[in-house]
Coordinates of C-alpha atoms and ligand atoms in Angstrom, one line a residue:
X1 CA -9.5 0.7 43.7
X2 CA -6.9 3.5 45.1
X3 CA -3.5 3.1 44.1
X4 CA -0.7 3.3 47.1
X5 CA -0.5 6.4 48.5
X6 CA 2.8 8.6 47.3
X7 CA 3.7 9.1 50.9
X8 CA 4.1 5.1 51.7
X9 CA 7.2 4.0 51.5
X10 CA 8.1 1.6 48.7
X11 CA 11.4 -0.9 49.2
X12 CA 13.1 -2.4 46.0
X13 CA 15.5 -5.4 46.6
X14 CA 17.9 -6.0 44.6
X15 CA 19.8 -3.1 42.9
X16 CA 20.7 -4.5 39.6
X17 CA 19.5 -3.7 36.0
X18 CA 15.8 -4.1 37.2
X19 CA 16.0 -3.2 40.7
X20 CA 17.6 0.6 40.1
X21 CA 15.4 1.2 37.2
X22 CA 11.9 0.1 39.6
X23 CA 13.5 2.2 42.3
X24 CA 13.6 5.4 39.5
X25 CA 10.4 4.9 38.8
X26 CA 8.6 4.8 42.2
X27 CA 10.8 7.7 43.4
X28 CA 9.4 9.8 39.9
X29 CA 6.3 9.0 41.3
X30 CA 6.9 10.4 44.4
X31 CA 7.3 7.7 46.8
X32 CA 10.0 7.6 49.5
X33 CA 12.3 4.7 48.3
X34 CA 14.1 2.4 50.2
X35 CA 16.9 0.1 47.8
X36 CA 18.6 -2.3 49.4
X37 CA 21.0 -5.3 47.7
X38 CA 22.8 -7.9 49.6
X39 CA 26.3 -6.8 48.1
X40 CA 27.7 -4.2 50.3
X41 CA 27.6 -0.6 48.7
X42 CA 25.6 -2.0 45.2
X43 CA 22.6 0.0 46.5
X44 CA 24.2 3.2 46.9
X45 CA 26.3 2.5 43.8
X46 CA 23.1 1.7 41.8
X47 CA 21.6 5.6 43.0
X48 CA 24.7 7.0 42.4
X49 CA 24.5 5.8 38.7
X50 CA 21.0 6.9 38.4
X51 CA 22.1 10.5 39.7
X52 CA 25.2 10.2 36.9
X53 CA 22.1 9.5 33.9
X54 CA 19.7 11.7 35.1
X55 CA 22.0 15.0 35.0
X56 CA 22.9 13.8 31.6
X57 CA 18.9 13.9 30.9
X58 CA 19.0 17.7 32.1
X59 CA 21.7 18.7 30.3
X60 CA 19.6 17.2 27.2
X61 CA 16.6 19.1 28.4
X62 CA 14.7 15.9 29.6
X63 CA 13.9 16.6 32.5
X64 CA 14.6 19.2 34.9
X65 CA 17.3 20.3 37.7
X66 CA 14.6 20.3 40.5
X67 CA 13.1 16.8 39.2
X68 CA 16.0 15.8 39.1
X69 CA 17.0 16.8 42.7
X70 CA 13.8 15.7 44.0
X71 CA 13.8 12.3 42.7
X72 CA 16.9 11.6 44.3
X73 CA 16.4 13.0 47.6
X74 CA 13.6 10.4 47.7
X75 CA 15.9 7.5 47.2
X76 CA 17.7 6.0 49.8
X77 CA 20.2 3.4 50.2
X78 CA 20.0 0.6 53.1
X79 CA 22.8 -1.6 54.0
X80 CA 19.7 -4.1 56.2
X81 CA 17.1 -6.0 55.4
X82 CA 15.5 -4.5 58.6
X83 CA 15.6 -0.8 57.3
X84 CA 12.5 -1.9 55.2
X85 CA 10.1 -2.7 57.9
X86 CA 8.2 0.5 57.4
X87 CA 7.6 -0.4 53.5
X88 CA 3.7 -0.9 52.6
X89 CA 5.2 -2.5 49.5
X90 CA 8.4 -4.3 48.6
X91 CA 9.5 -5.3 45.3
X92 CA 12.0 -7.4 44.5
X93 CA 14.4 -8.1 41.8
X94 CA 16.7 -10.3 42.8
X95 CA 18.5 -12.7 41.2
X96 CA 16.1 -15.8 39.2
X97 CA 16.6 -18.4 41.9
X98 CA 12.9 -19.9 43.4
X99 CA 14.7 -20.3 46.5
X100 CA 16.5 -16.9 46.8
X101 CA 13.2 -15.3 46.2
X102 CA 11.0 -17.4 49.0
X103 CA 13.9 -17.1 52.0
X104 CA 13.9 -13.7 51.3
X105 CA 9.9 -13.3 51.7
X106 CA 10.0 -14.9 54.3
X107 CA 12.8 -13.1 56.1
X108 CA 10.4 -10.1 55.3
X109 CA 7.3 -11.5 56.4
X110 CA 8.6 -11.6 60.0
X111 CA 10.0 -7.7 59.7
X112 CA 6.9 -5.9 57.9
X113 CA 3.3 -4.7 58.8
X114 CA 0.4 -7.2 58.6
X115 CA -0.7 -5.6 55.1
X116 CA 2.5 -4.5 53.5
X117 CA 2.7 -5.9 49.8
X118 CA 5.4 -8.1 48.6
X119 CA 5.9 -7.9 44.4
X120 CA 7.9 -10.0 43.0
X121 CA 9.7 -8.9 39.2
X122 CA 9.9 -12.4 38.4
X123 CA 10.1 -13.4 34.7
X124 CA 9.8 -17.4 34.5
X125 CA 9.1 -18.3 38.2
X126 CA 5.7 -19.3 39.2
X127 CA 4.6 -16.7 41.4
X128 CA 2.2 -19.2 43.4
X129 CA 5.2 -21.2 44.0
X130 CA 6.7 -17.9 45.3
X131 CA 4.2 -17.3 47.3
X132 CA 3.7 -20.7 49.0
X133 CA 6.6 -20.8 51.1
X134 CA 4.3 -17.0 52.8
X135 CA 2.4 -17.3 55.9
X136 CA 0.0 -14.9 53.8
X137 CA 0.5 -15.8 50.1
X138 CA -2.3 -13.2 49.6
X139 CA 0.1 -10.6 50.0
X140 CA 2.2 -11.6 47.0
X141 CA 1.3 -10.6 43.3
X142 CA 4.1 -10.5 40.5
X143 CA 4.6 -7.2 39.2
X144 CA 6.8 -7.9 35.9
X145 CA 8.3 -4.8 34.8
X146 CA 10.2 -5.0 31.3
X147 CA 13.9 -3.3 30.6
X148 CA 14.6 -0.6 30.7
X149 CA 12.1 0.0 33.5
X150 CA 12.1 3.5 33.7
X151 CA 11.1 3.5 29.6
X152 CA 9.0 0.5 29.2
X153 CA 5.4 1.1 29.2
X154 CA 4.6 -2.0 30.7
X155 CA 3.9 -4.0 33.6
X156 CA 2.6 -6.9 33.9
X157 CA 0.6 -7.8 37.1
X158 CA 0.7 -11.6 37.8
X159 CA -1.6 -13.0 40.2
X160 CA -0.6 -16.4 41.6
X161 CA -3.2 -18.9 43.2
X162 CA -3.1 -17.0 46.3
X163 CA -2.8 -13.6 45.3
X164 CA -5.4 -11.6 46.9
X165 CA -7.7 -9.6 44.7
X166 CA -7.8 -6.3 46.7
X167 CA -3.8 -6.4 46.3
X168 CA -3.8 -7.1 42.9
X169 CA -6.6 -4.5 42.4
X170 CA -4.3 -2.5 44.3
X171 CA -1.0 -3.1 42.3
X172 CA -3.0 -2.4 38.9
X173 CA -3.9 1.0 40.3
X174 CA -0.4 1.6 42.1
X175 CA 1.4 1.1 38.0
X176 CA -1.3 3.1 36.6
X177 CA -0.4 5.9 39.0
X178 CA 3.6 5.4 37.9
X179 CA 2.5 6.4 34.8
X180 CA 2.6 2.5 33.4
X181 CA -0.1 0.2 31.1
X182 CA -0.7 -2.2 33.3
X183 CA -2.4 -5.6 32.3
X184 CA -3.4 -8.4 34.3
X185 CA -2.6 -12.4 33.7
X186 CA -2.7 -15.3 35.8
X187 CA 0.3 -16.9 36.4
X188 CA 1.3 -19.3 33.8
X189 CA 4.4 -19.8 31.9
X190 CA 5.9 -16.3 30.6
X191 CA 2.7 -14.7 31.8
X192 CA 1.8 -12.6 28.7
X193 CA 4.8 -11.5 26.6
X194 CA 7.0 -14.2 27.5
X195 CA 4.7 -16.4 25.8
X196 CA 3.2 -15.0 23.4
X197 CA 6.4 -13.8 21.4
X198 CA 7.8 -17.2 21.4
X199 CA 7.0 -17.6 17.2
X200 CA 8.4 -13.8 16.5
X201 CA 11.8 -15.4 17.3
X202 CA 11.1 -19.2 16.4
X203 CA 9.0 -19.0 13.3
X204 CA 11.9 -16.7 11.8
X205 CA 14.4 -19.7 12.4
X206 CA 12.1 -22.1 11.0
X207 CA 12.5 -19.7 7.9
X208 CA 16.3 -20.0 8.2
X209 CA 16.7 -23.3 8.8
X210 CA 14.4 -24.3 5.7
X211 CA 16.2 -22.3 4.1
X212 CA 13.5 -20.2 3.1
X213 CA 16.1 -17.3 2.8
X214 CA 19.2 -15.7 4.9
X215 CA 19.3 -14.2 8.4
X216 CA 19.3 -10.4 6.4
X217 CA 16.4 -10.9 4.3
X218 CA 14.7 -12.0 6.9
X219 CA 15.1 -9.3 9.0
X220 CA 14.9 -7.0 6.2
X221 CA 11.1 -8.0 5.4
X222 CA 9.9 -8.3 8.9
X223 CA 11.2 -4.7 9.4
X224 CA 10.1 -3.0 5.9
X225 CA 6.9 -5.1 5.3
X226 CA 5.9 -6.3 8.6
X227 CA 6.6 -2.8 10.5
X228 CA 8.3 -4.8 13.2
X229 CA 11.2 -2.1 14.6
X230 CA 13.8 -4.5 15.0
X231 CA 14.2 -7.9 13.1
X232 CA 14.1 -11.2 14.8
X233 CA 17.9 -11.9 14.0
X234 CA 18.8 -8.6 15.1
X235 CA 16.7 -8.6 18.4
X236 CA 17.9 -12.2 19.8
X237 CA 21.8 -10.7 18.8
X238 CA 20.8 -7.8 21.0
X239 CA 18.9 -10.1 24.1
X240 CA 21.8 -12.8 23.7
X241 CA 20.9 -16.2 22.2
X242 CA 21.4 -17.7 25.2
X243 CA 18.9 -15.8 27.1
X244 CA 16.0 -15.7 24.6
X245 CA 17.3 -19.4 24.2
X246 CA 16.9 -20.0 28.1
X247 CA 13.2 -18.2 28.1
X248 CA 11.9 -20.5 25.0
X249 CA 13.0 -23.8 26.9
X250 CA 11.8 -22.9 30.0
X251 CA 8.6 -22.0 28.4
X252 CA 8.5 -25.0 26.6
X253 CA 9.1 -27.3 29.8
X254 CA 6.9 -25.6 32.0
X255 CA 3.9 -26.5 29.3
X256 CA 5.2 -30.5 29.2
X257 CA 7.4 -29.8 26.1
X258 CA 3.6 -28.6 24.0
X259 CA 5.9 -28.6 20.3
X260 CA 3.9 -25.0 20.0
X261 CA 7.4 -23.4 21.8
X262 CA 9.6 -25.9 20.8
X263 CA 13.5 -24.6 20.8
X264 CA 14.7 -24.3 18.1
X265 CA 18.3 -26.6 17.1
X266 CA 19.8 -23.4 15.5
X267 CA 19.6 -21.3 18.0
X268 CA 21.3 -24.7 20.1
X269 CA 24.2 -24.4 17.9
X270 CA 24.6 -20.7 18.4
X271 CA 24.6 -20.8 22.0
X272 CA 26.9 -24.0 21.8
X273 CA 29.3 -21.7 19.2
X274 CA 29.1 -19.1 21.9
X275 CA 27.6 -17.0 19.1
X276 CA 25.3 -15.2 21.7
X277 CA 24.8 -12.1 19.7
X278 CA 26.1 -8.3 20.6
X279 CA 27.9 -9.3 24.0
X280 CA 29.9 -12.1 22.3
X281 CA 30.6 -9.7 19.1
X282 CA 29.5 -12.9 17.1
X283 CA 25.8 -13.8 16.6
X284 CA 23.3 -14.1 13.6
X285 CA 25.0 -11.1 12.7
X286 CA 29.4 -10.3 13.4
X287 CA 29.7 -7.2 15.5
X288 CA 33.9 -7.6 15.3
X289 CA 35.4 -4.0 14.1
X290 CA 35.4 -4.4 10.1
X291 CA 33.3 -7.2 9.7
X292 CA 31.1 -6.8 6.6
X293 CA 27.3 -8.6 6.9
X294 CA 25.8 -9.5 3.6
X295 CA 23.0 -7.4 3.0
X296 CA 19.2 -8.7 2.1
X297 CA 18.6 -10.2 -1.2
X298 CA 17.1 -8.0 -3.4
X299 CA 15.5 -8.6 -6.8
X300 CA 17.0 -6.9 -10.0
X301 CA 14.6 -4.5 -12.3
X302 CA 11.6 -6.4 -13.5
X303 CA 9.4 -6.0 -16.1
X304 CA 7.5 -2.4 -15.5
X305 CA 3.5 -3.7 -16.4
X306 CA 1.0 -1.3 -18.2
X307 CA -2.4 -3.2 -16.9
X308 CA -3.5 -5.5 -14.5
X309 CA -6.3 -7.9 -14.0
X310 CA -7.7 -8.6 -10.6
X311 CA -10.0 -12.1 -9.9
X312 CA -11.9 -12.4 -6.9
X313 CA -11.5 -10.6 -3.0
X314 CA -7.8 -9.9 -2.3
X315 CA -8.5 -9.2 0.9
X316 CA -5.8 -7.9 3.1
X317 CA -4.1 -7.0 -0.1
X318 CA -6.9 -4.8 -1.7
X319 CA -4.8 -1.7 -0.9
X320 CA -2.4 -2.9 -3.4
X321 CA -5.1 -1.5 -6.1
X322 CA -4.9 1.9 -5.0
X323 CA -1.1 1.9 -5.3
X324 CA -1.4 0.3 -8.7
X325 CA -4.2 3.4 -9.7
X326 CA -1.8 5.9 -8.2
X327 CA 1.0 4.7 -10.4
X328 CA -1.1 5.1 -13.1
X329 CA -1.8 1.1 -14.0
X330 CA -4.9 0.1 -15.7
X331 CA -6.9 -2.3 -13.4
X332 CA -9.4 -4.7 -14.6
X333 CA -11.7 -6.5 -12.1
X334 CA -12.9 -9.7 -13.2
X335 CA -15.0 -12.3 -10.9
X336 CA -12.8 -15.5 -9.4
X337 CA -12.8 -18.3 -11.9
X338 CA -12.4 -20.4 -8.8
X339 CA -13.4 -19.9 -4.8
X340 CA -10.9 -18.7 -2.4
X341 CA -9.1 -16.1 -2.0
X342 CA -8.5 -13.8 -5.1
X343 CA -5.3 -13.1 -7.3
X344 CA -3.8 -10.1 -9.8
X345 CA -2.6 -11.1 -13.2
X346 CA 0.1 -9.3 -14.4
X347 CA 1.9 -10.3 -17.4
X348 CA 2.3 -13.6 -17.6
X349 CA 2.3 -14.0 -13.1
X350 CA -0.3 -14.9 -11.1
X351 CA -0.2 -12.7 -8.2
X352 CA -1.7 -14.0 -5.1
X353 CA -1.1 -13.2 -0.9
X354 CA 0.0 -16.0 0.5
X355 CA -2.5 -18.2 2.6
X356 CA -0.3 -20.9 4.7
X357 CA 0.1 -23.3 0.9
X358 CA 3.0 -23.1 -0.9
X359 CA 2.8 -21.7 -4.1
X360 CA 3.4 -25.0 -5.7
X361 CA 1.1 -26.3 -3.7
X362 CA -1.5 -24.0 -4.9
X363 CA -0.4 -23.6 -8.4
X364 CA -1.8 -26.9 -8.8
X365 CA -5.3 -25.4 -8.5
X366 CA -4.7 -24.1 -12.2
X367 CA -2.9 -20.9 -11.0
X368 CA -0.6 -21.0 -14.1
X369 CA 2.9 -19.2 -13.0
X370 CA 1.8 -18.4 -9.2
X371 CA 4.1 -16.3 -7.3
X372 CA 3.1 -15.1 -3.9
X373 CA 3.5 -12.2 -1.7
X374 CA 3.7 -11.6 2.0
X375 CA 1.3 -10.2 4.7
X376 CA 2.3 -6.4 4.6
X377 CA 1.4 -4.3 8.2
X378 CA 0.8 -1.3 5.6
X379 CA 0.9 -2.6 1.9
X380 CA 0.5 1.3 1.1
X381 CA 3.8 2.3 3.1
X382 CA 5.9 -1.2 3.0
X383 CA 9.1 -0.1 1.7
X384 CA 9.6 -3.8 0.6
X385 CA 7.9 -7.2 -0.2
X386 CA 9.3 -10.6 -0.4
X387 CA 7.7 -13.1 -3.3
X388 CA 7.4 -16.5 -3.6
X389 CA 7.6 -18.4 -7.0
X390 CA 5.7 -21.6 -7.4
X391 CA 8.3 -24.3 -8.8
X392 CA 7.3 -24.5 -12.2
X393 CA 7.0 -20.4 -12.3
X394 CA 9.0 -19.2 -15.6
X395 CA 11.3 -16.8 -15.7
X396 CA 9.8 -13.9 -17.5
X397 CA 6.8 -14.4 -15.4
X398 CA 8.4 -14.0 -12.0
X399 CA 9.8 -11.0 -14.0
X400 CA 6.7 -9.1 -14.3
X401 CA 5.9 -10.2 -10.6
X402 CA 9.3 -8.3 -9.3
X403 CA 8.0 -5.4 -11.5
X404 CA 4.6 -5.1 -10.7
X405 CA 6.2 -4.3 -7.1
X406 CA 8.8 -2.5 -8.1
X407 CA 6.2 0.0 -10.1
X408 CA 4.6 0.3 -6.6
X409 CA 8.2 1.6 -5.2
X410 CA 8.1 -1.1 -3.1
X411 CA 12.1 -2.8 -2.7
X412 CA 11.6 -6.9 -3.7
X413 CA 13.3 -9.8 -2.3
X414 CA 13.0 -13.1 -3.7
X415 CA 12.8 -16.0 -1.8
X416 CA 12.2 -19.5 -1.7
X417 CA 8.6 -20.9 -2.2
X418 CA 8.0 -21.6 1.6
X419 CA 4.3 -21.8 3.1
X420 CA 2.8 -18.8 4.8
X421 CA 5.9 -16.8 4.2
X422 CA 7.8 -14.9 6.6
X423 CA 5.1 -11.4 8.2
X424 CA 2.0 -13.8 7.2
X425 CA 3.4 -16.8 9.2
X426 CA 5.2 -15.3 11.8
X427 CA 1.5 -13.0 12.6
X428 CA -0.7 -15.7 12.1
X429 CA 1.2 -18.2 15.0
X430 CA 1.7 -14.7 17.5
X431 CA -2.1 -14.2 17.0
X432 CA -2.7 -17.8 17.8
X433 CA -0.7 -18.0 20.5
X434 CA -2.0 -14.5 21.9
X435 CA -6.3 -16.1 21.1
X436 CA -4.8 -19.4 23.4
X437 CA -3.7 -17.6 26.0
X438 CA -7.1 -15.7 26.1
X439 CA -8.5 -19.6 25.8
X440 CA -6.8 -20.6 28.7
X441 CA -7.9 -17.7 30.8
X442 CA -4.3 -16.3 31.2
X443 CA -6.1 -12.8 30.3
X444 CA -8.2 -11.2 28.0
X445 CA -7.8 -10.0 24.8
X446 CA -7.1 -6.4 25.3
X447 CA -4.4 -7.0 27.6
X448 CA -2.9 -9.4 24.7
X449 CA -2.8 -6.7 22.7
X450 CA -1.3 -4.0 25.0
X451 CA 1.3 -6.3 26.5
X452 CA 2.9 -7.1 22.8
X453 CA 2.5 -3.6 22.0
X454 CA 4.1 -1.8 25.0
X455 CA 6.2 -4.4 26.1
X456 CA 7.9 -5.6 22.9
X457 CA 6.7 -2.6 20.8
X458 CA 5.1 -4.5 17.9
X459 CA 3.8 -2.4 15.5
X460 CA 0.1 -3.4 16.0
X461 CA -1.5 -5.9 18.5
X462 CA -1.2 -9.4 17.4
X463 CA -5.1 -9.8 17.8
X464 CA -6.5 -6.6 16.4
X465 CA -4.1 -7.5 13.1
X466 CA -5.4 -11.4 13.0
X467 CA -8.9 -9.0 12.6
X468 CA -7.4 -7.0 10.0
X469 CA -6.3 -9.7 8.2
X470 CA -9.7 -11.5 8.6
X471 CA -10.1 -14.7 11.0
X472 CA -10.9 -16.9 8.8
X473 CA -8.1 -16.2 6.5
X474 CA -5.6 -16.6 10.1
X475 CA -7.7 -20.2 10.4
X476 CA -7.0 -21.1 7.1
X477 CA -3.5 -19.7 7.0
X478 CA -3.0 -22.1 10.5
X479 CA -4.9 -25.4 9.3
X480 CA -2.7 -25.3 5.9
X481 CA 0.6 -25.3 7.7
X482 CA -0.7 -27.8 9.7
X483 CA -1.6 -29.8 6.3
X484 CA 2.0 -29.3 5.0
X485 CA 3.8 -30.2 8.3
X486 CA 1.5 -32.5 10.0
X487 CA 2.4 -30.6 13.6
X488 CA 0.8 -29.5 16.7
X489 CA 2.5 -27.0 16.4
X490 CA 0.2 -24.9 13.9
X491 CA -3.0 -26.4 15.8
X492 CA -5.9 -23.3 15.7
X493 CA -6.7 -22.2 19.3
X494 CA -10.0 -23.5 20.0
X495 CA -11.2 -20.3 20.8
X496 CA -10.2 -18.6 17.4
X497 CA -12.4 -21.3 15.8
X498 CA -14.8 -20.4 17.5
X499 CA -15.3 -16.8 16.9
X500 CA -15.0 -17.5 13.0
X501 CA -17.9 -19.8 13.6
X502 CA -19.8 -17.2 15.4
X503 CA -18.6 -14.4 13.2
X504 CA -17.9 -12.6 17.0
X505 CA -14.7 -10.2 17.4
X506 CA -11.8 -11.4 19.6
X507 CA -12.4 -8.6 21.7
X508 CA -15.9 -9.3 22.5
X509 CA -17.0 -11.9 25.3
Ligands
NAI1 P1 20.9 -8.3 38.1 O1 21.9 -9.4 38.1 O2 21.3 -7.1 37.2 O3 20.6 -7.8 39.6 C1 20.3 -8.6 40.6 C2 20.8 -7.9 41.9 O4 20.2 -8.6 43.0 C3 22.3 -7.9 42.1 O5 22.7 -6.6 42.4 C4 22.5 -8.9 43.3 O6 23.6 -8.5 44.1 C5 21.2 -8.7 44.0 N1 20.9 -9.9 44.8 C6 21.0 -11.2 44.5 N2 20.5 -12.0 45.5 C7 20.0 -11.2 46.5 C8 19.4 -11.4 47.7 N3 19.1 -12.6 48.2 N4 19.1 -10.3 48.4 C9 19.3 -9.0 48.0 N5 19.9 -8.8 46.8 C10 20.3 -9.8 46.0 O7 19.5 -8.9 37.6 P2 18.3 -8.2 36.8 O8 18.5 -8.4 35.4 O9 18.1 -6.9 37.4 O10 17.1 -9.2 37.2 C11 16.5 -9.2 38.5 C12 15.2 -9.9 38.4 O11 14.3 -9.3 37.5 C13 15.2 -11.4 38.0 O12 14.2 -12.1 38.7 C14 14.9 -11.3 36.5 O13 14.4 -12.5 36.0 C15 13.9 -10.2 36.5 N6 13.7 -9.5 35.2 C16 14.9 -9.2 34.5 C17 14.7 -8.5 33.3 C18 15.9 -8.1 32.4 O14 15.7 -7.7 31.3 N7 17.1 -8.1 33.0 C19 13.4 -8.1 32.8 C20 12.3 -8.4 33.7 C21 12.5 -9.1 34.8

């Protein structure tokens, strides 16, 4: 399908944080752009702003003089909602209001050419319920771009019930042409990202709230071990906890309160507190001039080992015994004494990845002085690890544990002995999550993938690392939470079942 031609004109409403940035980034793609916003002179403002950032970009040598100068000869304020009716496509990003966004479609409809486009930048409203209120729904398709627009890679095309599939065919190849990945989803709750992030922030204040360790830590693990670019705490500071609080209980209600995206009561209290993150200057972390924020916990020097012995598969782990070799450790390979997944012996610790159990909870299998590890993105280039004692784990022992990672220059933090840790956990219920959506033929698994990697920037797809990590292991990971807490919550997709069963990739139909 051909993308819209540069020459047709494209309108933006809504000149905003959303609407200015769309507007950049038709205009760099050389459309004539037409912005209008219901508040006198906000259009113009808006351009005026871009003009202001974009000389700053060629003073830094990011773009030139005469891109510069071309872009914004392209833009062009309107003060009515007639000046659009040349627009083969219209955008809007208004504000969040169903009703807002339906009079002002319709207003269009009556102004526009029979097969002008209408995209909507929606992020939580149905676009089918958008779209009803058309005399030709067809014409409507979501086009969710993320912030900042003119960075993010992404855009999500959402096709309601009525979307037509030439426009949505269309639209894909109209972002393409901008430059953007563009995915497609049906519309549903959060569409793609919306939803499938959901247990990067709530699994994180599950950790907190069980006291599994502090806000710091946390973030600390999921950034040096899970390759995650900004913590959990850190990124719902920057959103505003009563935004990313907003998305997860609309998400929740829109799938009949399904305890999968259940809010969580700490991020309640926050909001409550008016601790809403960077904006207030008080959230998980204090942003006030001088304030001091503890820093992660970090393990003291352990016991250096000489020699270690390794039972059965460690799976996801096995690149641990390369690091070990390089740091010039004697391994020993012995076969498992009992099924499952395998462990390292070092000193008096049982070493073993983490796989949804506690370590208590496992020690009981005759794992004498367990202490387990998180999921690492990279075990190789983790900078840190955090470990998990059983309850009866001695002293000394957890010693040589903190050492045996320490000897692999990896930083340690201890924490408390909570099931499937913090990277494990937290990938495990994104890749579920991701595999449901997929199940429920919101998209397909590449677009899963792509979405959470250009629209959130994770450091890997959720999907191609629950295949890393092995399927099975994700299942078994999943059914043992759901052991310990006996909720829905940690339910296996049906479909990620399934491909364990039939030893099939996620990516394959
Ligand atoms: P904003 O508040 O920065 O801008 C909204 C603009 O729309 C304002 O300038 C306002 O004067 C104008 N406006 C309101 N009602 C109007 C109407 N009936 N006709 C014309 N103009 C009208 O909002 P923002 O953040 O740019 O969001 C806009 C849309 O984009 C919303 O639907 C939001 O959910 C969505 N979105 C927001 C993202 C974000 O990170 N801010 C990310 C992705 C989507």
């Amino acid at each position: 399908m051909q993308p819209l031609s540069s020459s047709a004109t494209v309108g933006v409403i809504g000149a905003g944080t959303m609407g200015a940035g769309i507007a950049e980034v038709a205009a760099a793609a050389g459309h004539p752009v037409r912005l209008f916003d219901s508040r006198g002179g906000a259009a113009s403002d808006a351009i005026a702003g871009m003009g202001k950032r974009l000389s700053r970009d060629v003073e830094k040598g990011r773009t030139t003089k005469e891109q510069r100068d071309s872009l914004l000869a392209r833009l062009e304020s309107v003060e009515r909602l007639e000046d659009l009716a040349s627009c083969a496509l219209i955008i809007e990003a208004i504000v969040e209001d169903l009703d807002a966004k339906r009079q002002l479609f319709c207003a269009l409809e009556s102004l526009v050419a029979e097969d002008a486009i209408f995209a909507t930048n929606t992020s939580s409203i149905s676009v089918t319920a958008i779209g009803a209120a058309l005399n030709r729904p067809a014409r409507l398709i979501g086009m969710h771009f993320f912030n900042p627009a003119p960075r993010m890679a992404l855009v999500e095309v959402i096709s309601g019930l009525a979307s037509g599939a030439d426009v949505t065919d269309t639209i894909m190849a109209t972002a393409t042409a901008w430059g953007k990945e563009a995915v497609r989803a049906r519309s549903t709750p959060g569409f793609i990202v919306n939803r499938v992030a959901r247990p990067f922030y709530a699994e994180a204040l599950r950790a907190l709230g069980e006291g599994a360790t502090d806000v710091p830590t946390i973030d600390a693990v999921m950034k040096g071990c899970g390759g995650f670019r900004m913590g959990p705490f850190e990124l719902m500071d920057l959103i505003g906890n009563d935004v990313n609080a907003a998305v997860t209980q609309t998400v929740y209600d829109a799938f009949n309160q399904d305890r999968r995206f259940e809010p969580s009561l700490i991020q309640r209290e926050m909001v409550a507190a008016q601790r809403l993150g960077r904006k207030s200057s008080q959230g998980f972390f204090d942003y006030r001039e001088g304030a001091a924020n503890p820093l992660p916990a970090t393990a003291e020097t352990g016991n250096i080992p000489a020699a270690v012995k390794v039972y059965g598969d460690l799976g996801a782990a096995d690149a641990l015994l390369a690091l070990a070799g390089d740091a010039g450790l004697t391994i020993e390979r012995r076969t498992a004494q009992f099924p499952g997944d395998g462990w390292i012996s070092v000193g008096a610790a049982t070493l073993a990845l983490s796989d949804g159990r506690s370590a208590t909870q496992r020690a009981a299998q005759g794992l004498e002085n367990l202490v387990h590890f998180d999921l690492a993105l990279d075990f190789r280039t983790a900078g840190c690890i955090a470990l998990a004692p059983a309850d009866g784990c001695d002293a000394a022992a957890l010693a040589d544990a903190v050492g045996f990672f320490q000897a692999l220059g990896k930083q340690v933090s201890v924490i408390d002995d909570y099931p499937g840790m913090l990277v494990l956990r937290t990938v495990c219920m994104l890749a579920n999550v991701g595999i449901d959506a997929v199940h429920q033929q919101v998209c397909d698994a590449a677009a899963v993938d792509i979405a959470m990697e250009k629209g959130v920037n994770y450091p890997k797809g959720p999907l191609a690392w629950a295949e890393q990590i092995g399927l099975a292991r994700v299942v078994g990971v999943l059914d043992n939470l759901a052991k310990i807490y006996g909720e829905e919550r940690y339910r296996v997709s049906p479909l990620l079942r399934r491909k364990v069963w039939g030893e099939s990739s996620l990516f394959s139909d």
